[in-house]
Short mmCIF file of C-alpha atoms in Angstrom, two decimals:
data_model
loop_
_atom_site.label_atom_id
_atom_site.label_comp_id
_atom_site.label_asym_id
_atom_site.label_seq_id
_atom_site.Cartn_x
_atom_site.Cartn_y
_atom_site.Cartn_z
CA MET A 1 33.27 -14.63 197.32
CA ASP A 2 31.40 -12.35 194.93
CA ALA A 3 27.59 -12.64 195.20
CA ALA A 4 27.39 -13.86 191.62
CA ALA A 5 30.43 -16.15 191.88
CA LEU A 6 29.55 -19.83 191.73
CA LEU A 7 33.09 -21.20 191.63
CA THR A 8 36.16 -19.58 193.13
CA LEU A 9 39.70 -20.86 192.83
CA THR A 10 42.12 -19.08 195.13
CA GLY A 11 45.89 -19.49 194.97
CA LEU A 12 45.40 -22.89 193.40
CA ARG A 13 48.52 -25.02 193.12
CA VAL A 14 48.49 -28.47 191.54
CA ASP A 15 51.51 -30.74 191.14
CA ARG A 16 51.42 -33.66 188.74
CA GLY A 17 54.25 -36.08 188.07
CA GLY A 18 56.60 -34.02 190.22
CA GLU A 19 55.96 -30.85 188.21
CA THR A 20 53.98 -27.83 189.31
CA VAL A 21 51.26 -27.45 186.66
CA LEU A 22 49.13 -24.74 188.24
CA ASP A 23 50.89 -22.26 190.46
CA GLY A 24 48.93 -19.74 192.50
CA LEU A 25 46.00 -19.58 190.08
CA ASP A 26 43.09 -17.31 190.95
CA LEU A 27 39.79 -17.55 189.10
CA GLU A 28 36.18 -16.74 189.76
CA LEU A 29 33.34 -18.03 187.59
CA ARG A 30 30.13 -16.02 187.80
CA ARG A 31 26.50 -16.91 187.29
CA GLY A 32 25.27 -16.59 183.71
CA GLU A 33 28.63 -16.34 182.00
CA VAL A 34 30.37 -18.61 179.53
CA ALA A 35 34.10 -18.37 180.09
CA VAL A 36 36.46 -19.99 177.61
CA LEU A 37 39.86 -21.14 178.76
CA LEU A 38 42.61 -21.17 176.15
CA GLY A 39 46.21 -22.18 176.51
CA PRO A 40 48.94 -24.06 174.69
CA SER A 41 49.17 -27.84 174.95
CA GLY A 42 50.48 -28.87 178.35
CA ALA A 43 49.53 -25.56 179.97
CA GLY A 44 47.34 -27.33 182.52
CA LYS A 45 43.85 -26.63 181.14
CA SER A 46 42.57 -30.15 181.81
CA THR A 47 44.29 -30.15 185.18
CA LEU A 48 42.41 -26.99 186.06
CA VAL A 49 39.11 -28.68 185.17
CA LEU A 50 39.98 -31.77 187.23
CA ALA A 51 40.95 -29.62 190.22
CA ALA A 52 37.89 -27.40 189.93
CA ALA A 53 35.65 -30.49 189.79
CA GLY A 54 37.35 -31.92 192.88
CA LEU A 55 38.69 -34.90 190.97
CA ILE A 56 42.35 -34.47 191.89
CA GLU A 57 44.14 -33.36 195.01
CA VAL A 58 45.47 -29.85 195.08
CA ALA A 59 48.83 -29.02 196.62
CA GLY A 60 47.72 -25.60 197.76
CA GLY A 61 45.01 -22.98 197.62
CA ALA A 62 41.28 -23.49 197.75
CA VAL A 63 38.38 -24.50 195.53
CA GLU A 64 35.06 -23.10 196.69
CA ALA A 65 31.83 -23.93 194.89
CA ARG A 66 28.39 -22.52 195.51
CA GLY A 67 26.12 -25.25 194.17
CA ARG A 68 26.93 -28.44 192.33
CA VAL A 69 29.71 -28.83 189.79
CA ALA A 70 29.58 -31.23 186.83
CA ALA A 71 32.35 -31.78 184.32
CA ALA A 72 32.46 -33.35 180.88
CA LEU A 73 36.08 -34.43 180.71
CA GLN A 74 38.23 -34.65 177.63
CA GLY A 75 37.34 -37.68 175.50
CA ALA A 76 33.82 -39.03 175.29
CA ALA A 77 33.92 -41.92 177.76
CA LEU A 78 30.59 -43.75 177.48
CA ALA A 79 29.44 -46.95 179.16
CA ARG A 80 28.62 -50.08 177.14
CA ARG A 81 24.90 -49.47 177.00
CA SER A 82 22.53 -47.44 174.85
CA VAL A 83 22.92 -43.70 174.40
CA ARG A 84 19.69 -43.06 176.32
CA ALA A 85 20.83 -45.37 179.13
CA ASN A 86 24.11 -43.47 179.34
CA VAL A 87 22.34 -40.14 179.80
CA GLU A 88 19.78 -41.60 182.21
CA ALA A 89 22.57 -43.24 184.25
CA ALA A 90 24.24 -39.85 184.68
CA LEU A 91 20.91 -38.36 185.77
CA GLY A 92 20.66 -41.17 188.30
CA TRP A 93 24.14 -40.43 189.65
CA TRP A 94 23.14 -36.80 189.90
CA GLY A 95 20.16 -37.73 192.02
CA VAL A 96 17.38 -36.98 189.54
CA PRO A 97 14.23 -39.01 190.43
CA ARG A 98 13.68 -41.95 188.09
CA PRO A 99 10.39 -40.70 186.54
CA GLU A 100 12.05 -37.45 185.42
CA ARG A 101 15.04 -39.08 183.75
CA PRO A 102 13.59 -40.13 180.35
CA GLY A 103 12.19 -36.67 179.62
CA ARG A 104 15.34 -34.85 180.64
CA ALA A 105 17.52 -37.26 178.68
CA THR A 106 15.39 -36.79 175.56
CA ARG A 107 15.47 -32.98 175.82
CA ALA A 108 19.25 -32.92 176.30
CA LEU A 109 19.81 -35.26 173.35
CA GLU A 110 17.54 -33.11 171.18
CA ARG A 111 19.44 -29.95 172.14
CA CYS A 112 22.72 -31.61 171.17
CA ARG A 113 21.27 -32.96 167.88
CA ALA A 114 21.65 -36.52 169.14
CA ALA A 115 18.01 -37.56 169.66
CA HIS A 116 18.17 -39.93 166.68
CA LEU A 117 21.00 -41.79 168.42
CA ALA A 118 19.03 -42.50 171.61
CA ASP A 119 18.55 -46.23 171.03
CA ARG A 120 21.97 -46.89 169.53
CA ALA A 121 24.60 -48.78 171.54
CA ALA A 122 27.29 -46.35 172.64
CA GLY A 123 29.98 -48.61 171.22
CA THR A 124 28.63 -48.19 167.68
CA LEU A 125 28.86 -44.38 167.65
CA SER A 126 31.39 -42.46 165.58
CA GLY A 127 33.73 -40.08 167.39
CA GLY A 128 31.56 -37.09 166.54
CA GLU A 129 28.33 -38.81 167.62
CA ALA A 130 29.90 -39.91 170.89
CA THR A 131 31.05 -36.33 171.50
CA ARG A 132 27.50 -35.04 171.07
CA VAL A 133 26.16 -37.65 173.51
CA HIS A 134 28.95 -36.79 175.94
CA LEU A 135 27.93 -33.12 175.78
CA ALA A 136 24.22 -33.99 176.13
CA ARG A 137 24.94 -36.10 179.21
CA ALA A 138 26.56 -33.13 180.96
CA VAL A 139 23.96 -30.59 179.83
CA ALA A 140 21.13 -32.89 181.00
CA LEU A 141 22.29 -32.57 184.61
CA ASP A 142 21.65 -28.83 184.63
CA PRO A 143 24.42 -28.17 187.20
CA ASP A 144 25.19 -24.84 188.82
CA VAL A 145 28.72 -24.95 187.42
CA LEU A 146 29.40 -26.74 184.16
CA LEU A 147 32.97 -27.53 183.12
CA LEU A 148 33.51 -28.71 179.55
CA ASP A 149 36.95 -29.90 178.50
CA GLU A 150 37.32 -29.62 174.73
CA PRO A 151 33.70 -30.54 173.98
CA PHE A 152 33.94 -30.01 170.23
CA THR A 153 36.89 -32.28 169.46
CA ALA A 154 36.28 -35.25 167.16
CA LEU A 155 33.34 -33.49 165.49
CA ASP A 156 33.39 -33.26 161.74
CA PRO A 157 33.60 -29.67 160.46
CA ALA A 158 29.93 -29.43 159.42
CA VAL A 159 28.57 -30.63 162.78
CA ARG A 160 31.13 -28.58 164.65
CA GLY A 161 30.00 -25.48 162.79
CA GLU A 162 26.33 -26.21 163.57
CA LEU A 163 27.01 -26.91 167.22
CA LEU A 164 29.22 -23.86 167.58
CA ALA A 165 26.51 -21.70 166.07
CA GLU A 166 24.07 -23.07 168.63
CA ALA A 167 26.56 -23.51 171.45
CA GLY A 168 25.65 -20.24 173.03
CA ASP A 169 22.04 -21.35 173.54
CA LEU A 170 23.09 -24.88 174.35
CA ILE A 171 25.46 -24.18 177.21
CA ARG A 172 24.50 -20.67 178.27
CA ASP A 173 22.09 -20.47 181.17
CA ALA A 174 21.36 -17.44 183.28
CA ARG A 175 21.53 -19.59 186.44
CA ARG A 176 24.76 -21.33 185.58
CA ALA A 177 28.47 -20.58 185.34
CA THR A 178 30.13 -22.38 182.46
CA LEU A 179 33.81 -22.90 181.78
CA VAL A 180 34.76 -24.31 178.40
CA VAL A 181 38.30 -25.45 177.68
CA LEU A 182 39.13 -25.07 174.02
CA HIS A 183 42.21 -25.73 171.95
CA ASP A 184 41.06 -23.86 168.86
CA ARG A 185 41.05 -20.05 169.24
CA THR A 186 38.47 -19.61 166.49
CA GLU A 187 35.95 -21.67 168.49
CA ALA A 188 36.50 -19.38 171.47
CA TRP A 189 35.35 -16.29 169.57
CA ALA A 190 32.09 -18.07 168.74
CA ILE A 191 30.94 -18.78 172.28
CA ALA A 192 32.94 -16.84 174.86
CA ASP A 193 31.57 -14.00 176.98
CA ARG A 194 34.85 -14.02 178.74
CA LEU A 195 38.24 -15.25 177.61
CA LEU A 196 40.87 -16.73 179.90
CA VAL A 197 44.40 -17.53 178.77
CA LEU A 198 46.38 -19.99 180.84
CA LEU A 199 50.14 -19.56 180.62
CA GLY A 200 52.84 -20.59 183.06
CA GLY A 201 50.35 -22.12 185.47
CA ARG A 202 48.39 -18.90 185.94
CA ILE A 203 45.64 -16.95 184.25
CA ALA A 204 47.66 -14.61 182.05
CA ALA A 205 44.67 -12.86 180.46
CA ASP A 206 41.09 -12.47 181.62
CA GLY A 207 38.47 -10.33 179.92
CA ALA A 208 36.10 -9.91 176.99
CA PRO A 209 37.49 -11.61 173.86
CA ALA A 210 37.50 -8.41 171.80
CA ALA A 211 39.26 -6.49 174.56
CA ILE A 212 41.97 -9.10 174.96
CA LEU A 213 42.48 -9.42 171.23
CA GLY A 214 42.60 -5.61 170.91
CA ALA A 215 45.06 -5.16 173.75
CA PRO A 216 46.74 -8.34 174.95
CA PRO A 217 48.06 -7.83 178.49
CA SER A 218 51.49 -9.28 177.74
CA GLU A 219 53.68 -10.17 174.82
CA GLU A 220 53.35 -13.89 175.73
CA VAL A 221 49.57 -13.67 175.55
CA ALA A 222 49.81 -11.81 172.23
CA ALA A 223 52.10 -14.48 170.81
CA PHE A 224 49.69 -17.21 171.92
CA LEU A 225 46.71 -15.39 170.40
CA GLY A 226 48.30 -15.32 166.97
CA PHE A 227 50.30 -12.09 166.99
CA THR A 228 53.06 -13.88 165.12
CA GLY A 229 54.89 -10.76 163.85
CA ARG A 230 57.48 -9.17 166.13
CA LEU A 231 59.19 -5.90 165.31
CA GLU A 232 61.60 -3.95 167.50
CA LEU A 233 60.68 -0.27 167.29
CA ALA A 234 62.73 2.81 168.12
CA GLY A 235 62.62 3.62 171.85
CA GLY A 236 62.78 0.00 172.93
CA GLU A 237 59.19 -0.88 172.12
CA ILE A 238 58.07 -4.21 170.70
CA LEU A 239 55.23 -4.32 168.19
CA ARG A 240 53.36 -7.62 167.83
CA LEU A 241 51.12 -8.06 164.78
CA ARG A 242 48.67 -10.64 163.51
CA PRO A 243 48.87 -11.51 159.79
CA GLY A 244 45.61 -9.63 159.26
CA GLN A 245 47.20 -6.46 160.59
CA VAL A 246 49.73 -6.25 157.76
CA THR A 247 49.28 -5.79 154.01
CA THR A 248 51.78 -5.91 151.20
CA VAL A 249 52.43 -2.95 148.92
CA ALA A 250 55.10 -2.09 146.38
CA PRO A 251 58.63 -1.82 147.85
CA GLY A 252 59.28 1.65 149.31
CA GLU A 253 55.59 2.55 149.50
CA GLY A 254 54.80 1.04 152.93
CA ASP A 255 56.02 1.48 156.48
CA LEU A 256 58.98 -0.81 155.87
CA ASP A 257 60.30 -3.32 153.35
CA GLY A 258 61.11 -6.96 153.82
CA THR A 259 62.09 -10.13 152.00
CA ILE A 260 59.81 -13.15 151.82
CA GLU A 261 61.56 -16.07 153.52
CA ALA A 262 58.86 -18.67 153.19
CA LEU A 263 55.31 -19.16 151.91
CA ILE A 264 52.87 -21.32 153.86
CA PRO A 265 49.93 -22.35 151.61
CA GLU A 266 46.35 -21.95 152.83
CA PRO A 267 43.12 -22.93 151.00
CA ASP A 268 42.59 -19.57 149.21
CA SER A 269 45.79 -17.67 150.00
CA ALA A 270 49.19 -18.09 151.61
CA ILE A 271 50.95 -16.81 154.67
CA ALA A 272 54.22 -15.13 153.76
CA ARG A 273 56.93 -15.07 156.42
CA VAL A 274 58.81 -11.82 155.87
CA ALA A 275 62.18 -10.77 157.30
CA THR A 276 62.70 -7.03 157.82
CA GLU A 277 65.53 -5.05 159.39
CA ARG A 278 63.39 -4.71 162.56
CA GLY A 279 62.24 -8.31 162.88
CA ARG A 280 60.03 -10.92 161.29
CA LEU A 281 56.32 -10.84 160.63
CA GLU A 282 53.67 -12.76 158.75
CA VAL A 283 51.28 -11.40 156.15
CA ARG A 284 48.52 -13.04 154.14
CA VAL A 285 49.15 -12.81 150.38
CA ALA A 286 47.19 -13.82 147.29
CA VAL A 287 47.94 -16.97 145.33
CA PRO A 288 49.46 -16.65 142.79
CA GLY A 289 51.39 -13.71 144.20
CA PRO A 290 54.85 -12.84 145.46
CA SER A 291 57.41 -15.61 145.63
CA THR A 292 60.10 -16.61 148.07
CA GLY A 293 63.09 -14.22 148.04
CA GLU A 294 61.03 -11.34 146.65
CA LEU A 295 61.28 -7.86 148.21
CA VAL A 296 57.90 -6.45 149.30
CA GLY A 297 56.67 -3.31 150.98
CA LEU A 298 54.66 -3.73 154.20
CA ARG A 299 51.93 -1.49 155.59
CA LEU A 300 51.20 -1.96 159.30
CA LEU A 301 47.54 -1.69 160.36
CA GLY A 302 47.65 -1.76 164.12
CA GLY A 303 49.16 -4.36 166.40
CA ALA A 304 49.94 -4.41 170.09
CA ARG A 305 52.86 -2.54 171.66
CA PHE A 306 54.92 -3.76 174.59
CA GLU A 307 57.91 -2.51 176.49
CA ALA A 308 61.03 -4.46 175.57
CA ARG A 309 62.39 -6.51 178.44
CA ALA A 310 65.80 -5.70 179.79
CA MET B 1 43.96 -101.07 169.13
CA SER B 2 40.92 -103.35 169.23
CA PHE B 3 41.11 -103.25 173.04
CA VAL B 4 40.94 -99.46 173.00
CA LEU B 5 38.00 -99.48 170.58
CA HIS B 6 36.24 -102.12 172.67
CA MET B 7 36.80 -100.09 175.83
CA LEU B 8 35.54 -96.91 174.15
CA GLY B 9 32.47 -98.74 172.88
CA GLU B 10 31.70 -100.09 176.34
CA ALA B 11 32.19 -96.62 177.87
CA LEU B 12 29.83 -95.05 175.34
CA ASP B 13 27.30 -97.82 176.02
CA ARG B 14 27.35 -97.02 179.73
CA ILE B 15 26.84 -93.32 179.03
CA ALA B 16 24.05 -94.00 176.52
CA SER B 17 22.31 -96.47 178.88
CA GLY B 18 21.95 -93.72 181.48
CA ASP B 19 23.88 -95.64 184.14
CA ALA B 20 22.42 -94.39 187.44
CA GLU B 21 25.78 -94.27 189.21
CA LEU B 22 27.31 -92.39 186.32
CA LEU B 23 24.49 -89.85 186.34
CA ALA B 24 24.71 -89.44 190.11
CA THR B 25 28.45 -88.76 189.86
CA LEU B 26 27.79 -86.29 187.06
CA GLY B 27 25.19 -84.57 189.26
CA ARG B 28 27.60 -84.31 192.21
CA THR B 29 30.30 -82.91 189.93
CA LEU B 30 27.95 -80.31 188.45
CA TRP B 31 26.67 -79.34 191.90
CA LEU B 32 30.21 -79.01 193.22
CA ALA B 33 31.35 -76.91 190.25
CA ALA B 34 28.30 -74.64 190.33
CA ALA B 35 28.09 -74.21 194.10
CA SER B 36 31.80 -73.59 194.55
CA ALA B 37 32.00 -71.20 191.58
CA PHE B 38 28.95 -69.31 192.86
CA VAL B 39 30.33 -68.77 196.36
CA ALA B 40 33.84 -68.15 195.00
CA ALA B 41 32.29 -65.39 192.89
CA LEU B 42 30.43 -63.94 195.89
CA VAL B 43 33.66 -63.81 197.85
CA GLY B 44 36.22 -63.27 195.09
CA ILE B 45 34.57 -60.53 193.01
CA PRO B 46 34.26 -57.94 195.83
CA LEU B 47 37.77 -58.76 197.09
CA GLY B 48 39.19 -58.58 193.59
CA ALA B 49 37.33 -55.38 192.76
CA ARG B 50 38.73 -53.73 195.86
CA ALA B 51 42.24 -54.92 195.05
CA GLY B 52 41.92 -53.79 191.45
CA LEU B 53 40.72 -50.33 192.43
CA ARG B 54 43.75 -50.00 194.72
CA ALA B 55 45.95 -50.75 191.74
CA HIS B 56 44.90 -47.38 190.28
CA GLY B 57 46.56 -45.76 193.30
CA PRO B 58 50.19 -44.97 193.88
CA VAL B 59 51.11 -48.34 195.38
CA GLY B 60 50.92 -51.69 193.64
CA GLY B 61 47.94 -52.85 195.68
CA PHE B 62 46.98 -55.54 193.23
CA ARG B 63 50.26 -57.40 193.55
CA ALA B 64 50.25 -57.15 197.31
CA VAL B 65 46.68 -58.36 197.66
CA ALA B 66 47.07 -61.13 195.08
CA ALA B 67 50.04 -62.43 197.05
CA ASN B 68 48.08 -62.28 200.27
CA ILE B 69 45.01 -64.09 199.02
CA GLY B 70 47.03 -67.17 198.35
CA LEU B 71 46.70 -67.47 194.59
CA GLY B 72 48.55 -70.54 193.52
CA LEU B 73 48.21 -72.48 196.78
CA PRO B 74 48.66 -76.19 195.81
CA PRO B 75 45.31 -78.02 196.20
CA VAL B 76 46.95 -80.93 198.01
CA VAL B 77 48.42 -78.56 200.62
CA LEU B 78 45.05 -76.85 201.06
CA GLY B 79 43.40 -80.28 201.33
CA ILE B 80 45.76 -81.35 204.10
CA ILE B 81 45.34 -78.08 206.04
CA LEU B 82 41.56 -78.12 205.68
CA GLY B 83 41.44 -81.84 206.47
CA LEU B 84 43.30 -81.23 209.74
CA LEU B 85 40.96 -78.33 210.59
CA LEU B 86 37.91 -80.54 209.96
CA LEU B 87 39.10 -83.39 212.18
CA PRO B 88 36.95 -83.96 215.29
CA GLY B 89 38.24 -81.64 218.01
CA ALA B 90 39.87 -79.28 215.48
CA PRO B 91 38.51 -75.71 215.03
CA LEU B 92 36.14 -76.76 212.21
CA GLY B 93 35.49 -80.26 213.54
CA GLY B 94 32.07 -79.25 214.82
CA LEU B 95 30.85 -78.94 211.24
CA ARG B 96 31.31 -82.72 210.73
CA TRP B 97 32.17 -82.01 207.10
CA LEU B 98 35.07 -84.42 206.72
CA THR B 99 34.25 -87.03 204.04
CA THR B 100 31.19 -85.04 202.96
CA MET B 101 30.36 -83.07 199.81
CA ASN B 102 30.12 -79.95 201.97
CA GLY B 103 33.76 -80.38 202.96
CA ILE B 104 34.77 -80.78 199.33
CA TRP B 105 32.70 -77.74 198.46
CA LEU B 106 34.50 -75.70 201.13
CA ALA B 107 37.87 -76.80 199.78
CA GLN B 108 36.81 -75.88 196.25
CA VAL B 109 35.61 -72.46 197.38
CA LEU B 110 38.94 -71.83 199.09
CA LEU B 111 40.76 -72.86 195.92
CA ALA B 112 38.55 -70.97 193.48
CA ALA B 113 37.95 -67.71 195.37
CA PRO B 114 41.58 -66.50 195.03
CA LEU B 115 41.45 -67.29 191.31
CA VAL B 116 38.21 -65.30 190.87
CA ALA B 117 39.63 -62.47 192.99
CA ALA B 118 42.87 -62.32 191.00
CA LEU B 119 41.10 -62.37 187.63
CA THR B 120 38.61 -59.74 188.84
CA ALA B 121 41.41 -57.54 190.18
CA ALA B 122 43.25 -57.74 186.86
CA ALA B 123 40.07 -56.86 184.94
CA VAL B 124 39.28 -53.94 187.25
CA ALA B 125 42.85 -52.64 187.13
CA GLN B 126 42.77 -52.71 183.34
CA GLY B 127 39.20 -51.40 183.23
CA PRO B 128 38.04 -48.10 181.78
CA ALA B 129 39.58 -45.70 184.31
CA ASN B 130 38.58 -42.68 182.21
CA LEU B 131 34.92 -43.75 182.27
CA VAL B 132 34.99 -44.15 186.04
CA LEU B 133 36.60 -40.72 186.43
CA GLN B 134 33.99 -39.25 184.09
CA ALA B 135 31.22 -40.83 186.16
CA ARG B 136 32.72 -39.25 189.26
CA ALA B 137 32.76 -35.90 187.47
CA LEU B 138 29.02 -36.33 186.88
CA GLY B 139 28.23 -37.03 190.51
CA ALA B 140 28.57 -40.83 190.72
CA SER B 141 29.11 -42.09 194.27
CA PRO B 142 31.80 -44.72 195.01
CA ARG B 143 29.05 -47.37 194.93
CA ASP B 144 27.76 -46.08 191.57
CA ARG B 145 31.28 -46.16 190.17
CA LEU B 146 31.93 -49.71 191.39
CA LEU B 147 28.67 -50.93 189.85
CA LEU B 148 29.48 -49.12 186.61
CA LEU B 149 32.93 -50.67 186.50
CA LEU B 150 31.67 -54.19 187.25
CA GLY B 151 29.06 -53.75 184.52
CA GLU B 152 31.75 -52.73 182.05
CA ILE B 153 33.92 -55.75 182.83
CA ARG B 154 31.14 -58.32 183.13
CA PRO B 155 32.50 -60.55 180.32
CA ALA B 156 35.76 -60.73 182.27
CA LEU B 157 33.82 -61.56 185.45
CA LEU B 158 31.94 -64.33 183.65
CA ALA B 159 35.27 -65.69 182.42
CA ALA B 160 36.56 -65.66 186.01
CA VAL B 161 33.53 -67.57 187.31
CA LEU B 162 33.76 -70.11 184.49
CA ALA B 163 37.45 -70.57 185.30
CA ALA B 164 36.42 -71.30 188.90
CA ALA B 165 33.86 -73.85 187.68
CA LEU B 166 36.50 -75.49 185.48
CA LEU B 167 38.75 -75.71 188.51
CA GLY B 168 35.95 -77.40 190.44
CA ILE B 169 35.24 -79.96 187.73
CA GLY B 170 38.82 -81.10 187.27
CA GLU B 171 40.05 -81.02 190.89
CA VAL B 172 41.13 -84.37 192.35
CA GLY B 173 43.60 -83.72 195.19
CA ALA B 174 41.35 -81.82 197.61
CA VAL B 175 38.37 -84.06 196.69
CA ILE B 176 40.22 -87.22 197.71
CA ILE B 177 41.82 -85.75 200.84
CA ILE B 178 38.71 -84.02 202.20
CA GLY B 179 35.97 -86.18 200.72
CA GLY B 180 37.71 -89.52 200.88
CA ASN B 181 36.49 -90.37 197.35
CA VAL B 182 33.73 -92.57 198.78
CA ALA B 183 31.91 -94.24 195.87
CA GLY B 184 28.35 -93.07 195.59
CA HIS B 185 28.82 -90.34 198.20
CA THR B 186 31.80 -88.04 197.70
CA ASN B 187 33.26 -89.07 194.39
CA THR B 188 33.22 -86.72 191.40
CA LEU B 189 33.88 -87.47 187.73
CA ALA B 190 37.59 -86.72 188.06
CA SER B 191 38.10 -88.61 191.31
CA THR B 192 36.04 -91.58 190.07
CA VAL B 193 38.51 -92.09 187.24
CA VAL B 194 41.07 -92.76 189.98
CA LEU B 195 38.64 -95.16 191.74
CA ASP B 196 37.83 -97.03 188.53
CA LEU B 197 41.45 -97.40 187.55
CA ALA B 198 42.26 -98.72 191.02
CA ALA B 199 39.49 -101.30 190.51
CA SER B 200 40.79 -102.10 186.98
CA ASP B 201 37.46 -100.86 185.52
CA THR B 202 38.98 -99.21 182.47
CA ALA B 203 35.63 -98.89 180.69
CA GLY B 204 34.17 -97.11 183.72
CA ALA B 205 37.21 -94.84 183.95
CA THR B 206 36.86 -94.06 180.25
CA ALA B 207 33.11 -93.34 180.58
CA HIS B 208 33.76 -90.94 183.46
CA ALA B 209 36.70 -89.38 181.60
CA LEU B 210 34.56 -88.87 178.47
CA LEU B 211 31.84 -87.11 180.48
CA LEU B 212 34.49 -85.02 182.20
CA LEU B 213 35.98 -84.16 178.84
CA GLY B 214 32.55 -83.13 177.52
CA LEU B 215 31.88 -80.89 180.51
CA VAL B 216 35.31 -79.32 180.31
CA GLY B 217 34.83 -78.82 176.59
CA ILE B 218 31.52 -77.01 177.06
CA LEU B 219 32.87 -74.82 179.86
CA THR B 220 36.09 -74.11 177.96
CA TRP B 221 34.06 -73.02 174.96
CA MET B 222 31.95 -70.73 177.16
CA HIS B 223 35.09 -69.47 178.90
CA GLY B 224 36.71 -68.70 175.57
CA ARG B 225 33.64 -66.79 174.39
CA ALA B 226 33.56 -64.78 177.60
CA ARG B 227 37.28 -64.00 177.32
CA ARG B 228 36.91 -62.90 173.71
CA ALA B 229 33.99 -60.67 174.73
CA ALA B 230 36.11 -59.25 177.56
CA GLY B 231 38.94 -58.61 175.10
CA ALA B 232 36.58 -56.89 172.69
CA ALA B 233 35.26 -54.71 175.49
CA ALA B 234 38.74 -53.65 176.63
#
């Protein structure tokens, strides 16, 4: 175990419902870092949190923690009592002496912008309010390893934006290792020191967000991270591109031409799905702009290259 | 019709006059219901909670335990078995509880505890499993989690205890077999109706029945409120 490692998962295998969800997963969480775990639905992200927190049996491998692990699971499950009582109850479970609980609860609620909810009954909270209390309850414990499973779900966009902007300060602690499971990739860029991508029951990518986005380690990871375009190049190479890595130009003036197959509207633009002789890709276009069936030129501005599989 | 109205009037007169025997019977009935429901709760809630928690596991623990705790045992059968055990020379004969209120109380506890246990087990099994798991993820010990769960389902627990009290108020079979239905000593409101009818005291039977009906009405109203609260909490 690395000196800075606070949680180490080695060869972790977890079976659920007769299926192997995690298969030989290795992961080390280090002191002071905020690691974000991404993966498609059903990849086993929540299972990983449950296994790392010791809440489910593992079929193989080992979970080794240095210090205490706390987890805020998916869905804000609160007891039928006041918000403050919920946070103080968790502090009691954690073993915090009674006199210290009110102060710690208040500070955690303030940090999560939920102090004004302290005397409200948990059952009267909206989904977003309950989520903030749920997050405060976990943060209040000040554990050595903090696991957060989709902590920003059910928040309205304004609050989510505020919390994301402050999330770094809120959950980052030099003494703590933090793992945050997220469904939304854009949230990951806001808070991650380290990005983990879970695919096929294993960690398929592990590194700084910019490094992984700049050079995804596999075509599967690239596809998951939004490299929706796929072109077959000469020499058997595959080029994966994000919509932002392609622009439209006049036919014949770009790297290749293609025909718009479909337009997917967005608030201020549209995503055009374009078929070319080398494959399909997506490009963001202005609205109003080209229409379905129109021939456009395409200029490629980067992308990630992979060897074609046999 | 005039006979019925006359009988009702006489019954209401007896209640209004504060008939000492009537009040004593009411007192015994209330004591029996409260004492048996209290002990049934002490015994049944922990047993039911344990059974309900097992139901979260891979095997149907709740069904197995509910079957084992004898839910649905006919009161008359229990009365006969307990009566035999309380006979002088029998295993419980040393208690000298045959034809006493204590004997009736024991019978009521044995009848009500399985009911409380079964209702508790059902409430625990349907309780907020995600909250309990979350508590565990935040360091809650098994004891902490059990207390949390019981706190969450307390309206359902109250409904279970009230159901036990209702059982105690209306029970006749075990009261007569164990207690002997001795007037002024081991008779309750329900069993006194039988005594009065045997003595052709229809006004007395009606007075006791009216009091019984009132008690049952109050407890049923409380039971309904508790069940609605339990439903709202689910």
